mmCIF file of C-alpha atoms in Angstrom:
data_model
loop_
_atom_site.group_PDB
_atom_site.id
_atom_site.type_symbol
_atom_site.label_atom_id
_atom_site.label_comp_id
_atom_site.label_asym_id
_atom_site.label_seq_id
_atom_site.Cartn_x
_atom_site.Cartn_y
_atom_site.Cartn_z
ATOM 1 C CA GLN A 169 34.955 117.717 132.249
ATOM 2 C CA VAL A 170 38.044 120.030 132.215
ATOM 3 C CA HIS A 171 40.320 119.735 135.371
ATOM 4 C CA LEU A 172 43.298 122.069 136.471
ATOM 5 C CA GLN A 173 45.661 121.148 138.919
ATOM 6 C CA GLU A 174 48.492 123.476 139.925
ATOM 7 C CA SER A 175 51.657 122.171 141.820
ATOM 8 C CA GLY A 176 54.509 124.006 143.118
ATOM 9 C CA PRO A 177 57.346 124.284 145.390
ATOM 10 C CA GLY A 178 55.787 125.379 148.844
ATOM 11 C CA LEU A 179 58.334 127.013 150.775
ATOM 12 C CA VAL A 180 61.307 128.962 149.207
ATOM 13 C CA GLU A 181 63.829 131.423 150.009
ATOM 14 C CA PRO A 182 64.069 135.020 148.831
ATOM 15 C CA GLY A 183 66.173 135.209 145.608
ATOM 16 C CA GLN A 184 65.391 132.106 144.274
ATOM 17 C CA THR A 185 63.544 131.077 141.114
ATOM 18 C CA ILE A 186 60.316 129.044 141.281
ATOM 19 C CA SER A 187 58.446 127.004 138.696
ATOM 20 C CA LEU A 188 54.796 126.113 139.084
ATOM 21 C CA THR A 189 52.934 123.564 136.864
ATOM 22 C CA CYS A 190 49.398 123.567 135.862
ATOM 23 C CA THR A 191 48.279 120.030 134.507
ATOM 24 C CA VAL A 192 45.204 120.193 132.546
ATOM 25 C CA SER A 193 42.886 117.226 131.849
ATOM 26 C CA GLY A 194 39.739 117.092 129.794
ATOM 27 C CA ALA A 195 40.967 119.664 127.383
ATOM 28 C CA SER A 196 43.860 120.296 125.018
ATOM 29 C CA ILE A 197 45.979 123.309 125.701
ATOM 30 C CA ALA A 198 47.277 123.516 121.874
ATOM 31 C CA THR A 199 44.425 122.405 119.941
ATOM 32 C CA GLY A 200 41.300 124.175 121.461
ATOM 33 C CA PHE A 201 40.810 127.803 120.985
ATOM 34 C CA ASP A 202 41.436 128.607 124.656
ATOM 35 C CA TYR A 203 43.445 130.824 126.889
ATOM 36 C CA TRP A 204 45.157 129.686 129.994
ATOM 37 C CA ALA A 205 45.925 132.325 132.626
ATOM 38 C CA TRP A 206 48.012 132.487 135.817
ATOM 39 C CA LEU A 207 46.651 134.378 138.610
ATOM 40 C CA ARG A 208 47.454 134.869 142.308
ATOM 41 C CA GLN A 209 46.303 135.821 145.532
ATOM 42 C CA PRO A 210 48.566 137.118 148.543
ATOM 43 C CA PRO A 211 47.243 136.792 151.871
ATOM 44 C CA GLY A 212 44.553 139.452 152.807
ATOM 45 C CA LYS A 213 44.695 140.805 149.103
ATOM 46 C CA ASP A 214 42.712 140.650 145.962
ATOM 47 C CA LEU A 215 43.665 138.389 142.985
ATOM 48 C CA GLU A 216 46.247 139.588 140.735
ATOM 49 C CA TRP A 217 46.318 138.642 137.168
ATOM 50 C CA MET A 218 49.854 137.463 136.131
ATOM 51 C CA GLY A 219 49.575 136.443 132.645
ATOM 52 C CA VAL A 220 48.173 134.307 129.797
ATOM 53 C CA VAL A 221 49.221 131.756 127.077
ATOM 54 C CA SER A 222 46.931 131.159 124.092
ATOM 55 C CA TYR A 223 46.398 127.831 122.454
ATOM 56 C CA SER A 224 48.876 129.053 119.821
ATOM 57 C CA GLY A 225 51.667 129.633 122.374
ATOM 58 C CA SER A 226 51.168 133.590 122.298
ATOM 59 C CA THR A 227 51.988 135.044 126.057
ATOM 60 C CA TYR A 228 50.877 138.214 127.405
ATOM 61 C CA TYR A 229 52.129 139.529 130.799
ATOM 62 C CA SER A 230 51.003 141.940 133.518
ATOM 63 C CA PRO A 231 53.267 145.011 133.009
ATOM 64 C CA SER A 232 54.240 144.851 136.649
ATOM 65 C CA LEU A 233 55.365 141.401 136.362
ATOM 66 C CA LYS A 234 56.887 141.008 132.831
ATOM 67 C CA HIS A 235 60.297 141.489 134.003
ATOM 68 C CA ARG A 236 60.233 138.712 136.554
ATOM 69 C CA ILE A 237 57.773 136.028 135.224
ATOM 70 C CA PHE A 238 57.882 133.757 132.124
ATOM 71 C CA ILE A 239 54.835 131.443 131.094
ATOM 72 C CA ALA A 240 55.358 128.371 128.755
ATOM 73 C CA ARG A 241 53.479 125.218 127.530
ATOM 74 C CA ASP A 242 54.555 121.804 127.557
ATOM 75 C CA THR A 243 52.068 120.342 124.874
ATOM 76 C CA PRO A 244 53.058 116.672 125.116
ATOM 77 C CA LYS A 245 52.351 116.783 128.744
ATOM 78 C CA ASN A 246 49.321 119.206 128.426
ATOM 79 C CA GLN A 247 51.163 121.322 131.091
ATOM 80 C CA LEU A 248 51.408 125.053 131.705
ATOM 81 C CA THR A 249 54.458 126.409 133.491
ATOM 82 C CA LEU A 250 54.951 129.752 135.456
ATOM 83 C CA GLN A 251 58.452 130.692 136.383
ATOM 84 C CA VAL A 252 58.993 133.626 138.913
ATOM 85 C CA VAL A 253 62.545 134.767 138.991
ATOM 86 C CA SER A 254 64.168 136.469 142.228
ATOM 87 C CA VAL A 255 61.205 135.823 144.543
ATOM 88 C CA ILE A 256 60.480 138.236 147.337
ATOM 89 C CA PRO A 257 58.295 137.843 150.511
ATOM 90 C CA GLU A 258 55.660 139.893 148.340
ATOM 91 C CA ASP A 259 55.492 136.887 146.107
ATOM 92 C CA THR A 260 53.674 134.708 148.886
ATOM 93 C CA ALA A 261 50.456 134.091 147.497
ATOM 94 C CA VAL A 262 48.203 131.182 146.549
ATOM 95 C CA TYR A 263 48.774 130.645 142.625
ATOM 96 C CA TYR A 264 46.002 129.728 140.509
ATOM 97 C CA CYS A 265 45.711 128.784 136.820
ATOM 98 C CA ALA A 266 42.316 129.291 134.969
ATOM 99 C CA ARG A 267 40.999 128.867 131.513
ATOM 100 C CA SER A 268 38.904 131.356 129.377
ATOM 101 C CA LYS A 269 37.454 131.031 126.070
ATOM 102 C CA THR A 270 38.552 134.561 124.788
ATOM 103 C CA LEU A 271 41.579 136.397 125.345
ATOM 104 C CA ILE A 272 41.153 138.635 128.472
ATOM 105 C CA LEU A 273 44.108 140.794 129.970
ATOM 106 C CA GLY A 274 44.259 141.723 133.290
ATOM 107 C CA VAL A 275 40.832 140.280 134.410
ATOM 108 C CA THR A 276 40.399 138.805 137.798
ATOM 109 C CA THR A 277 36.437 138.537 138.030
ATOM 110 C CA LYS A 278 36.242 134.677 138.824
ATOM 111 C CA ASN A 279 33.277 134.141 136.556
ATOM 112 C CA SER A 280 35.309 135.274 133.291
ATOM 113 C CA TYR A 281 37.014 132.200 133.502
ATOM 114 C CA ASP A 282 35.087 128.866 133.119
ATOM 115 C CA TYR A 283 37.849 126.529 134.993
ATOM 116 C CA TRP A 284 40.057 127.220 137.849
ATOM 117 C CA GLY A 285 42.485 124.898 139.582
ATOM 118 C CA GLN A 286 42.304 124.643 143.500
ATOM 119 C CA GLY A 287 45.514 126.731 143.761
ATOM 120 C CA THR A 288 48.852 125.943 145.156
ATOM 121 C CA GLN A 289 50.348 127.900 148.125
ATOM 122 C CA VAL A 290 53.804 129.515 147.632
ATOM 123 C CA THR A 291 55.452 131.039 150.557
ATOM 124 C CA VAL A 292 58.678 133.178 150.261
ATOM 125 C CA SER A 293 60.428 133.269 153.533
ATOM 126 C CA ALA A 294 64.101 133.172 154.879
#
């Protein structure tokens, strides 16, 4: 059974850089031919696709976010990380990591991913 667990800073102030972690168990982020995505859902809004990292380490980003986010892997820990720089209140959202078996860009349909984490709330407020 594959399990994804996000963790993050919770409450942050505008202008900070935040780092979120997705810890994966039951699958290898490096040896399986899988793709690991970050998505988020602001309050009252739809899911937003942020970016994805492949099993080989290739990354793809949302054009609207690519200047402010960075996705990386820590393969010894089997973790994914998401950094968001210069956060603003509009970055307030529940952040999710999810797995897909093929490379899909910009897709937010839940059944396009076979595993999801529970999500972690990030609130940007002064």
